[in-house]
Amino acid sequence: MSKPVVHITNLNLKYRNKPVLQDLNWTINANENWLVCGTSGSGKTSLAKAIARIGHSYSNIETSFNAQSSLPALAYYVANWFQFKDLEGQSNFYYQQRYNKQSTETTATVKAELESFGKKHALQFNEVDRVLAALGFSELKNSTLIQLSSGEHKKLQLVKALWLKPQLLILDLPYNGLDVLSRKNLNLLLEEISEAGSQLILISNETELPSCINRIATIEEGKLVEISADERSWNDIETFDKQVPTFLSEAVVNASSEEIIKMINVNISYGEKQVLKDINWEVKAGEKWVLHGHNGSGKSTLLSLICGDHPQAYANDFHLFGNKRGSGESIWEIKERIGLISPELHWYFDPSATVWQSIVSGFYDSSGLFCDPGYSKKAQTDELIHYFGLDEYKNTLMNELPLGKQRLALLARTIVKNPELLILDEPCQGLDQQQTLHFNKLVDELCKNGTTLIYVGHFESQIPGCIEKRILLENGEVNSVEILHKKPILT
Amino acid sequence: MSNYFNTLPLREKLNQLGVCDFMDSSEFLDGVNALKGKKLVIVGCGAQGLNQGLNLRDSGLNVAYTLRKEAIEGKRDSWKNATENNFTVGTYEELIPTADVVINLTPDKQHTAVVNAVMPLMKQGATLLYSHGFNIVEEGMQIRKDITVIMVAPKCPGSEVRAEYVRGFGVPTLIAVHPENDPEGKGLAQAKAYCVGTGGHRAGVLKSSFVAEVKSDLMGEQTILCGLLQTGSILSFDKMVEKGIDAGYASKLVQYGVEVITEALKHGGVSGMMDRLSNVAKVKAFEISEELKDIMRPLFQKHQDDIMSGEFSRTMMEDWAAGDKNLLAWRAATGETAFEKTPAGDVKIGEQEYFDNYTLMVAFVRAGVELAFETMVQAGIKPESAYYESLHETPLIANTIARKKLFEMNRVISDTAEYGCYLFDYACKPLLADFMTKVDTDLVGKNFNEGKDGSVDNRTLIAINEVLRSHEVEVVGARLRKAMTAMKSIKTA
């Protein structure tokens, strides 16, 4: 029998001085494709990075590749996070930056980025086009990196990996931000490269997986435990009985008007490219909406208008909280009434703020904290920290936490001021199933008090029960608006 | 037109040089009210123009842009910047007559032409806003008596002005009202409202005067901020290469070192920066920085004297008239230096290594900051202004060197700063020639602590710490830094 591709004996790993993996053993043989699932913070990402030798090389992880294969003999890791730099080597971006137009482009184009990747790994350029087309990315070749949405950045990472076809491909939360069709196509592409000889380690809690996955494991108490397909997590949902903090059950004030959002023939374009076309949409106080649409359909742009983040708001007939935009209001007066979470907000959030500072900053809609919040705001923040189970991380810097915990802190930030309007753009990215369930219950709870909700999510299973209306965008236009049959709110 | 400062009696010179007040946040409780409903027209739409305009509009103010006819017809970058962000754009004739505030954000060099074109079109009682006092003070531009003249100068590049605003913060800002042009007494209220509109009020506002701003700004940028950083970088790189240090390593150490070192300066002042060295290295850095101060003091004084007398601006304006002959030649020569042409090597340098292996730069920065500060204060500039134009801005300029070396620094700063930077650099390098022959790789390129037992004399160390901490730049700095509620770290890549 040939040597195993990966052989791990008694691996011990610490994350910030806390043991994560303890005497972990794992053997991956030829023709095996693994799924690693399980709770957030269990050590999945640490394990993946260790195998790919990112940051550190461990003597108790042996990898051996097939010398006869034409595929690159390496373990390539696609991170659950991505970073890019501008042409000057800086990565000091802000999430609204993609909406501001500046004549001098500061980041590379997708095309240039792919060219430099291809050159580095000596890849054939004619092979990338097919991957681009399959993920619906071809039209974006001339876009600059700063202009890409969250889903598009994820796709760019995947395009590189699928083009490279390494002998071992490790994908960490690859479905985050992808729409239904892209997820299907990704699975087909993964099956194809597996057919061609790449082996997969897939870190995910999704249920629709490539058919080539033939082993499943979770990490429990620092050790890898193989499980069967039937045993996957759903059975161990804990009961969650913490009381929602009282300040969140107070009715929100809708002092201004019944009408929260009113758009009349709203158009947004960048040069020749029209991103939103004749959008008409009304949202009344207390309504719960879901906003659907494939990657690139214009969802983020639509939301950026509502959050005061898009400069072209001023050129449209567009009313927020009963006032026409551009009639003398400041964006801070608007933001004060909105609780926002989005993948972009998370990526560009100040990584050097502590969990506590990050949550308090929700009162001021700032990234990082710039003033003393005073007693009552501090008290509300502490209550929420406890509610989200973040007590022990209160003074930890955001960039020292795993993705799921960071996300929980930012979700707490989103609701800390009990806002009139909640905008939840894929709020549960990076959370495990249990955390998602708990968060959705909290959203349902909040919505009982008259909060208006706009929810974006590509996963049907992650949408809270209180949603009653749906708007569907397609290529920048409203395809349909409908009233949904209300699902019963689970109590 | 003649130099405004030189027309003043000494009493008034001192009076205007001495305007300096770090404003309390309660001064800004009126928000943008003084400008609410007024029509703001920005002349020019480069990085400062566009980003300030985006902030002002997002603060609920009415903003439009006016450009020269050729820029509009040619659909130049400035026109694209403004129209693609959905601002109204029009010619001077179309927009200036309706403007309540005209904001001049064009480069220094164009000010006289722009103001001469704009002023006759301005309505009675309108306000003219500058972000730099050169045109008023050095060129002596006379503004119609009914017009209010104010200055609001964010102390950061335009891209930062926007980035910090949308993060919910702002950048430190300097404001002033021209005493010859405040007929209705509304200048200060409008300048404060403008600060709120750009977010500057959250990061600290210094009330200054046109005169104090120009004389301190010119001094700071020519000496410590740009001049000495350029000289120190070039000399350090050349020394390392001469002594056989790998050129890629040397290039990286110099390019990023100054940013890492001045990050410590930003948070803890000169003593905070010196505290990052081991005790032995600190003693050495102290000794050589004392020596550097003695060598360079006459040059710093000459720069300050030429700035005060108007000699500097006179010679620079001669170069403007000659089509920037000197400036362009010096710029080209900087691009040809070995440091500029050697890419940073692919080596990892840890944060502490930048201090341990680049003790020379720590000494340069201490000497330059203290000398610039001392020389300004001796010339009648208030310590708070001198602090802003020396220590406070050094990390911001260092950041530009980290991005793309000296070329980037000289691209980002104004032509005026660039001109003064080269003047200083060319005079300073020969002055330091002897000093540099004594410098070896323990001061630049290798770890100073290597092969030393780390022991120092207690009394020497205590005496050095006392000198460092009791310097006036430290005393003033500690107070100002505390007032700037949130010192944000510049994010390094």
mmCIF file of N, CA and C in Angstrom, chain A residues 85 87-96 99-104 269 271 308-316 325 327-333 335 348 350-352 364-371, chain B residues 36 45-47 50-51 54 57-61 77-78 80-82 84-87 159-160 162-170 202 256 259 399 402-404 408 411 485-486 488-493:
data_model
loop_
_atom_site.group_PDB
_atom_site.id
_atom_site.type_symbol
_atom_site.label_atom_id
_atom_site.label_comp_id
_atom_site.label_asym_id
_atom_site.label_seq_id
_atom_site.Cartn_x
_atom_site.Cartn_y
_atom_site.Cartn_z
ATOM 1 N N LYS A 85 -4.216 43.810 -0.910
ATOM 2 C CA LYS A 85 -3.524 45.067 -0.658
ATOM 3 C C LYS A 85 -3.725 45.996 -1.827
ATOM 4 N N LEU A 87 -2.217 49.011 -4.469
ATOM 5 C CA LEU A 87 -1.014 48.980 -5.293
ATOM 6 C C LEU A 87 0.207 49.473 -4.533
ATOM 7 N N GLU A 88 -0.042 50.099 -3.384
ATOM 8 C CA GLU A 88 1.084 50.583 -2.587
ATOM 9 C C GLU A 88 1.401 49.647 -1.432
ATOM 10 N N GLY A 89 0.772 48.476 -1.429
ATOM 11 C CA GLY A 89 1.078 47.494 -0.410
ATOM 12 C C GLY A 89 0.338 47.699 0.902
ATOM 13 N N GLN A 90 -0.654 48.576 0.917
ATOM 14 C CA GLN A 90 -1.406 48.833 2.142
ATOM 15 C C GLN A 90 -2.720 48.058 2.127
ATOM 16 N N SER A 91 -3.233 47.765 3.293
ATOM 17 C CA SER A 91 -4.562 47.161 3.314
ATOM 18 C C SER A 91 -5.461 47.921 4.272
ATOM 19 N N ASN A 92 -5.330 49.214 4.264
ATOM 20 C CA ASN A 92 -6.096 50.070 5.162
ATOM 21 C C ASN A 92 -7.381 50.537 4.475
ATOM 22 N N PHE A 93 -8.297 49.586 4.220
ATOM 23 C CA PHE A 93 -9.521 49.937 3.500
ATOM 24 C C PHE A 93 -10.675 50.173 4.467
ATOM 25 N N TYR A 94 -11.747 50.784 3.962
ATOM 26 C CA TYR A 94 -12.984 50.868 4.732
ATOM 27 C C TYR A 94 -14.097 50.305 3.873
ATOM 28 N N TYR A 95 -15.151 49.790 4.551
ATOM 29 C CA TYR A 95 -16.086 48.959 3.793
ATOM 30 C C TYR A 95 -16.899 49.746 2.765
ATOM 31 N N GLN A 96 -17.019 51.050 2.967
ATOM 32 C CA GLN A 96 -17.806 51.844 2.017
ATOM 33 C C GLN A 96 -16.994 52.236 0.780
ATOM 34 N N TYR A 99 -17.908 52.076 -3.024
ATOM 35 C CA TYR A 99 -18.969 52.886 -3.617
ATOM 36 C C TYR A 99 -18.492 54.276 -4.034
ATOM 37 N N ASN A 100 -17.362 54.711 -3.480
ATOM 38 C CA ASN A 100 -16.834 56.022 -3.854
ATOM 39 C C ASN A 100 -16.009 55.888 -5.124
ATOM 40 N N LYS A 101 -16.230 56.787 -6.028
ATOM 41 C CA LYS A 101 -15.465 56.716 -7.277
ATOM 42 C C LYS A 101 -14.296 57.683 -7.209
ATOM 43 N N GLN A 102 -13.130 57.187 -7.524
ATOM 44 C CA GLN A 102 -11.953 58.041 -7.545
ATOM 45 C C GLN A 102 -11.221 57.771 -8.843
ATOM 46 N N SER A 103 -10.807 58.826 -9.497
ATOM 47 C CA SER A 103 -10.270 58.638 -10.847
ATOM 48 C C SER A 103 -9.038 57.748 -10.862
ATOM 49 N N THR A 104 -8.241 57.826 -9.806
ATOM 50 C CA THR A 104 -7.053 56.977 -9.800
ATOM 51 C C THR A 104 -7.378 55.674 -9.094
ATOM 52 N N SER A 269 -25.351 53.697 -11.325
ATOM 53 C CA SER A 269 -24.445 53.137 -12.323
ATOM 54 C C SER A 269 -23.031 53.629 -12.106
ATOM 55 N N GLY A 271 -20.041 54.492 -14.394
ATOM 56 C CA GLY A 271 -19.708 54.662 -15.803
ATOM 57 C C GLY A 271 -20.815 54.071 -16.650
ATOM 58 N N GLY A 308 -26.715 54.865 4.208
ATOM 59 C CA GLY A 308 -26.011 56.134 4.070
ATOM 60 C C GLY A 308 -24.582 55.955 3.593
ATOM 61 N N ASP A 309 -24.300 54.835 2.944
ATOM 62 C CA ASP A 309 -22.926 54.550 2.539
ATOM 63 C C ASP A 309 -22.670 54.773 1.054
ATOM 64 N N HIS A 310 -23.707 55.149 0.310
ATOM 65 C CA HIS A 310 -23.515 55.265 -1.137
ATOM 66 C C HIS A 310 -23.688 56.707 -1.609
ATOM 67 N N PRO A 311 -22.640 57.294 -2.220
ATOM 68 C CA PRO A 311 -22.736 58.700 -2.634
ATOM 69 C C PRO A 311 -23.830 58.961 -3.672
ATOM 70 N N GLN A 312 -24.200 57.936 -4.439
ATOM 71 C CA GLN A 312 -25.219 58.195 -5.460
ATOM 72 C C GLN A 312 -26.636 58.276 -4.887
ATOM 73 N N ALA A 313 -26.754 58.044 -3.580
ATOM 74 C CA ALA A 313 -28.063 58.232 -2.943
ATOM 75 C C ALA A 313 -28.575 59.647 -3.189
ATOM 76 N N TYR A 314 -27.639 60.594 -3.258
ATOM 77 C CA TYR A 314 -28.015 62.008 -3.363
ATOM 78 C C TYR A 314 -28.620 62.356 -4.713
ATOM 79 N N ALA A 315 -28.439 61.477 -5.693
ATOM 80 C CA ALA A 315 -28.934 61.795 -7.028
ATOM 81 C C ALA A 315 -30.224 61.042 -7.322
ATOM 82 N N ASN A 316 -30.821 60.443 -6.303
ATOM 83 C CA ASN A 316 -32.013 59.641 -6.546
ATOM 84 C C ASN A 316 -33.186 60.119 -5.699
ATOM 85 N N ARG A 325 -33.472 61.850 1.001
ATOM 86 C CA ARG A 325 -32.021 61.901 1.167
ATOM 87 C C ARG A 325 -31.475 63.149 0.490
ATOM 88 N N SER A 327 -31.619 66.141 2.031
ATOM 89 C CA SER A 327 -32.364 67.336 2.442
ATOM 90 C C SER A 327 -31.806 67.898 3.733
ATOM 91 N N GLY A 328 -30.507 67.719 3.937
ATOM 92 C CA GLY A 328 -29.863 68.351 5.081
ATOM 93 C C GLY A 328 -29.569 67.414 6.244
ATOM 94 N N GLU A 329 -29.903 66.111 6.084
ATOM 95 C CA GLU A 329 -29.617 65.154 7.158
ATOM 96 C C GLU A 329 -28.168 64.687 7.035
ATOM 97 N N SER A 330 -27.588 64.238 8.142
ATOM 98 C CA SER A 330 -26.233 63.689 8.038
ATOM 99 C C SER A 330 -26.332 62.168 8.060
ATOM 100 N N ILE A 331 -25.321 61.509 7.543
ATOM 101 C CA ILE A 331 -25.371 60.041 7.528
ATOM 102 C C ILE A 331 -25.358 59.491 8.953
ATOM 103 N N TRP A 332 -24.829 60.258 9.900
ATOM 104 C CA TRP A 332 -24.788 59.760 11.281
ATOM 105 C C TRP A 332 -26.181 59.754 11.895
ATOM 106 N N GLU A 333 -27.031 60.706 11.477
ATOM 107 C CA GLU A 333 -28.418 60.693 11.958
ATOM 108 C C GLU A 333 -29.153 59.462 11.423
ATOM 109 N N LYS A 335 -27.569 56.530 10.425
ATOM 110 C CA LYS A 335 -26.942 55.323 10.987
ATOM 111 C C LYS A 335 -27.389 55.069 12.428
ATOM 112 N N TYR A 348 -13.689 44.696 7.029
ATOM 113 C CA TYR A 348 -12.955 45.940 7.155
ATOM 114 C C TYR A 348 -13.015 46.497 8.565
ATOM 115 N N ASP A 350 -12.189 47.314 12.406
ATOM 116 C CA ASP A 350 -10.917 47.526 13.114
ATOM 117 C C ASP A 350 -10.504 46.263 13.869
ATOM 118 N N PRO A 351 -9.471 45.555 13.394
ATOM 119 C CA PRO A 351 -9.105 44.288 14.023
ATOM 120 C C PRO A 351 -8.369 44.477 15.338
ATOM 121 N N SER A 352 -7.949 45.718 15.619
ATOM 122 C CA SER A 352 -7.176 45.937 16.835
ATOM 123 C C SER A 352 -8.042 46.475 17.969
ATOM 124 N N TYR A 364 -22.261 54.172 18.354
ATOM 125 C CA TYR A 364 -21.787 55.350 17.617
ATOM 126 C C TYR A 364 -21.599 55.052 16.128
ATOM 127 N N ASP A 365 -21.870 53.803 15.743
ATOM 128 C CA ASP A 365 -21.731 53.389 14.339
ATOM 129 C C ASP A 365 -20.324 53.623 13.818
ATOM 130 N N SER A 366 -19.350 53.468 14.693
ATOM 131 C CA SER A 366 -17.969 53.676 14.278
ATOM 132 C C SER A 366 -17.234 52.344 14.278
ATOM 133 N N SER A 367 -16.145 52.299 13.563
ATOM 134 C CA SER A 367 -15.308 51.110 13.567
ATOM 135 C C SER A 367 -14.178 51.385 14.539
ATOM 136 N N GLY A 368 -14.284 50.855 15.734
ATOM 137 C CA GLY A 368 -13.380 51.254 16.813
ATOM 138 C C GLY A 368 -14.091 52.285 17.679
ATOM 139 N N LEU A 369 -13.632 52.438 18.898
ATOM 140 C CA LEU A 369 -14.311 53.313 19.861
ATOM 141 C C LEU A 369 -13.506 54.580 20.088
ATOM 142 N N PHE A 370 -14.180 55.722 20.030
ATOM 143 C CA PHE A 370 -13.452 56.991 20.116
ATOM 144 C C PHE A 370 -13.886 57.888 21.263
ATOM 145 N N CYS A 371 -14.753 57.384 22.132
ATOM 146 C CA CYS A 371 -15.128 58.235 23.263
ATOM 147 C C CYS A 371 -15.596 57.375 24.429
ATOM 148 N N LYS B 36 -25.160 75.286 7.827
ATOM 149 C CA LYS B 36 -26.365 74.579 7.395
ATOM 150 C C LYS B 36 -27.150 75.451 6.403
ATOM 151 N N CYS B 45 -10.958 69.436 -7.600
ATOM 152 C CA CYS B 45 -11.460 68.147 -7.105
ATOM 153 C C CYS B 45 -10.381 67.082 -7.198
ATOM 154 N N GLY B 46 -9.282 67.331 -6.511
ATOM 155 C CA GLY B 46 -8.239 66.304 -6.355
ATOM 156 C C GLY B 46 -8.555 65.503 -5.110
ATOM 157 N N ALA B 47 -7.525 64.933 -4.507
ATOM 158 C CA ALA B 47 -7.752 64.053 -3.358
ATOM 159 C C ALA B 47 -8.360 64.808 -2.176
ATOM 160 N N LEU B 50 -12.072 66.230 -3.261
ATOM 161 C CA LEU B 50 -13.118 65.209 -3.350
ATOM 162 C C LEU B 50 -13.474 64.662 -1.972
ATOM 163 N N ASN B 51 -12.456 64.287 -1.210
ATOM 164 C CA ASN B 51 -12.747 63.615 0.053
ATOM 165 C C ASN B 51 -13.356 64.549 1.099
ATOM 166 N N LEU B 54 -17.029 64.890 0.001
ATOM 167 C CA LEU B 54 -17.843 63.713 0.345
ATOM 168 C C LEU B 54 -18.236 63.760 1.822
ATOM 169 N N ARG B 57 -20.841 66.658 2.508
ATOM 170 C CA ARG B 57 -22.186 66.296 2.044
ATOM 171 C C ARG B 57 -22.808 65.251 2.973
ATOM 172 N N ASP B 58 -22.012 64.281 3.390
ATOM 173 C CA ASP B 58 -22.540 63.267 4.302
ATOM 174 C C ASP B 58 -22.865 63.844 5.680
ATOM 175 N N SER B 59 -22.377 65.048 5.954
ATOM 176 C CA SER B 59 -22.732 65.710 7.206
ATOM 177 C C SER B 59 -23.934 66.626 7.017
ATOM 178 N N GLY B 60 -24.591 66.511 5.877
ATOM 179 C CA GLY B 60 -25.826 67.257 5.651
ATOM 180 C C GLY B 60 -25.634 68.625 5.027
ATOM 181 N N LEU B 61 -24.455 68.910 4.472
ATOM 182 C CA LEU B 61 -24.216 70.224 3.881
ATOM 183 C C LEU B 61 -24.360 70.173 2.360
ATOM 184 N N ASP B 77 -9.721 64.278 -14.900
ATOM 185 C CA ASP B 77 -9.937 63.479 -13.691
ATOM 186 C C ASP B 77 -10.749 64.221 -12.628
ATOM 187 N N SER B 78 -10.463 65.518 -12.466
ATOM 188 C CA SER B 78 -11.191 66.268 -11.445
ATOM 189 C C SER B 78 -12.686 66.295 -11.771
ATOM 190 N N LYS B 80 -14.312 64.014 -13.512
ATOM 191 C CA LYS B 80 -14.823 62.651 -13.278
ATOM 192 C C LYS B 80 -15.038 62.397 -11.785
ATOM 193 N N ASN B 81 -14.045 62.789 -10.974
ATOM 194 C CA ASN B 81 -14.175 62.601 -9.523
ATOM 195 C C ASN B 81 -15.480 63.183 -9.018
ATOM 196 N N ALA B 82 -15.789 64.396 -9.470
ATOM 197 C CA ALA B 82 -16.965 65.094 -8.949
ATOM 198 C C ALA B 82 -18.256 64.527 -9.530
ATOM 199 N N GLU B 84 -18.914 61.600 -11.059
ATOM 200 C CA GLU B 84 -19.222 60.190 -10.785
ATOM 201 C C GLU B 84 -19.684 59.966 -9.356
ATOM 202 N N ASN B 85 -19.449 60.936 -8.493
ATOM 203 C CA ASN B 85 -19.996 60.852 -7.150
ATOM 204 C C ASN B 85 -21.238 61.726 -7.005
ATOM 205 N N ASN B 86 -21.813 62.069 -8.159
ATOM 206 C CA ASN B 86 -23.084 62.797 -8.199
ATOM 207 C C ASN B 86 -23.073 64.177 -7.555
ATOM 208 N N PHE B 87 -21.990 64.885 -7.737
ATOM 209 C CA PHE B 87 -21.970 66.282 -7.310
ATOM 210 C C PHE B 87 -22.326 67.164 -8.507
ATOM 211 N N SER B 159 -7.165 60.927 1.279
ATOM 212 C CA SER B 159 -7.750 59.596 1.416
ATOM 213 C C SER B 159 -7.994 59.260 2.886
ATOM 214 N N GLU B 160 -7.094 59.712 3.769
ATOM 215 C CA GLU B 160 -7.269 59.479 5.205
ATOM 216 C C GLU B 160 -8.429 60.287 5.768
ATOM 217 N N ARG B 162 -11.155 60.941 4.387
ATOM 218 C CA ARG B 162 -12.374 60.201 4.120
ATOM 219 C C ARG B 162 -12.445 58.906 4.943
ATOM 220 N N ALA B 163 -11.346 58.163 4.933
ATOM 221 C CA ALA B 163 -11.339 56.862 5.620
ATOM 222 C C ALA B 163 -11.672 57.028 7.099
ATOM 223 N N GLU B 164 -11.078 58.035 7.740
ATOM 224 C CA GLU B 164 -11.320 58.229 9.161
ATOM 225 C C GLU B 164 -12.741 58.717 9.419
ATOM 226 N N TYR B 165 -13.276 59.510 8.507
ATOM 227 C CA TYR B 165 -14.642 60.013 8.681
ATOM 228 C C TYR B 165 -15.644 58.869 8.664
ATOM 229 N N VAL B 166 -15.557 57.994 7.658
ATOM 230 C CA VAL B 166 -16.552 56.924 7.583
ATOM 231 C C VAL B 166 -16.356 55.875 8.672
ATOM 232 N N ARG B 167 -15.181 55.829 9.273
ATOM 233 C CA ARG B 167 -15.010 54.955 10.430
ATOM 234 C C ARG B 167 -15.624 55.575 11.675
ATOM 235 N N GLY B 168 -16.077 56.816 11.547
ATOM 236 C CA GLY B 168 -16.688 57.467 12.693
ATOM 237 C C GLY B 168 -15.721 58.324 13.475
ATOM 238 N N PHE B 169 -14.565 58.610 12.878
ATOM 239 C CA PHE B 169 -13.582 59.427 13.567
ATOM 240 C C PHE B 169 -13.247 60.633 12.690
ATOM 241 N N GLY B 170 -12.016 61.051 12.651
ATOM 242 C CA GLY B 170 -11.622 62.195 11.846
ATOM 243 C C GLY B 170 -10.126 62.336 11.908
ATOM 244 N N ARG B 202 -13.520 65.491 16.023
ATOM 245 C CA ARG B 202 -13.401 64.325 16.900
ATOM 246 C C ARG B 202 -11.931 64.000 17.202
ATOM 247 N N TYR B 256 10.844 50.558 5.865
ATOM 248 C CA TYR B 256 9.809 50.352 6.878
ATOM 249 C C TYR B 256 10.237 50.795 8.273
ATOM 250 N N GLU B 259 8.911 54.052 9.769
ATOM 251 C CA GLU B 259 7.507 53.992 10.162
ATOM 252 C C GLU B 259 7.336 53.311 11.518
ATOM 253 N N ASN B 399 4.960 57.138 7.243
ATOM 254 C CA ASN B 399 4.037 56.187 6.634
ATOM 255 C C ASN B 399 4.123 56.210 5.107
ATOM 256 N N ALA B 402 7.137 54.264 3.965
ATOM 257 C CA ALA B 402 6.909 52.818 4.035
ATOM 258 C C ALA B 402 6.147 52.337 2.804
ATOM 259 N N ARG B 403 5.269 53.173 2.291
ATOM 260 C CA ARG B 403 4.490 52.754 1.130
ATOM 261 C C ARG B 403 5.370 52.559 -0.093
ATOM 262 N N LYS B 404 6.123 53.561 -0.437
ATOM 263 C CA LYS B 404 6.883 53.458 -1.685
ATOM 264 C C LYS B 404 8.126 54.327 -1.636
ATOM 265 N N GLU B 408 7.360 58.241 -3.066
ATOM 266 C CA GLU B 408 5.976 58.362 -2.599
ATOM 267 C C GLU B 408 5.833 59.550 -1.650
ATOM 268 N N ARG B 411 5.732 62.617 -3.592
ATOM 269 C CA ARG B 411 4.535 62.731 -4.414
ATOM 270 C C ARG B 411 3.350 63.217 -3.572
ATOM 271 N N THR B 485 -8.432 62.303 22.060
ATOM 272 C CA THR B 485 -8.968 61.174 22.814
ATOM 273 C C THR B 485 -8.544 59.811 22.284
ATOM 274 N N ALA B 486 -8.588 59.646 21.020
ATOM 275 C CA ALA B 486 -8.258 58.324 20.507
ATOM 276 C C ALA B 486 -7.068 58.400 19.577
ATOM 277 N N LYS B 488 -5.102 56.720 17.131
ATOM 278 C CA LYS B 488 -5.296 55.501 16.358
ATOM 279 C C LYS B 488 -3.971 55.069 15.758
ATOM 280 N N SER B 489 -3.754 53.783 15.737
ATOM 281 C CA SER B 489 -2.501 53.329 15.141
ATOM 282 C C SER B 489 -2.660 53.274 13.631
ATOM 283 N N ILE B 490 -1.664 53.733 12.929
ATOM 284 C CA ILE B 490 -1.672 53.604 11.479
ATOM 285 C C ILE B 490 -1.481 52.123 11.195
ATOM 286 N N LYS B 491 -2.364 51.593 10.388
ATOM 287 C CA LYS B 491 -2.302 50.149 10.141
ATOM 288 C C LYS B 491 -1.166 49.855 9.174
ATOM 289 N N THR B 492 -0.232 49.061 9.638
ATOM 290 C CA THR B 492 0.860 48.690 8.742
ATOM 291 C C THR B 492 0.529 47.363 8.085
ATOM 292 N N ALA B 493 1.036 47.211 6.881
ATOM 293 C CA ALA B 493 0.716 45.996 6.118
ATOM 294 C C ALA B 493 1.441 44.793 6.712
#
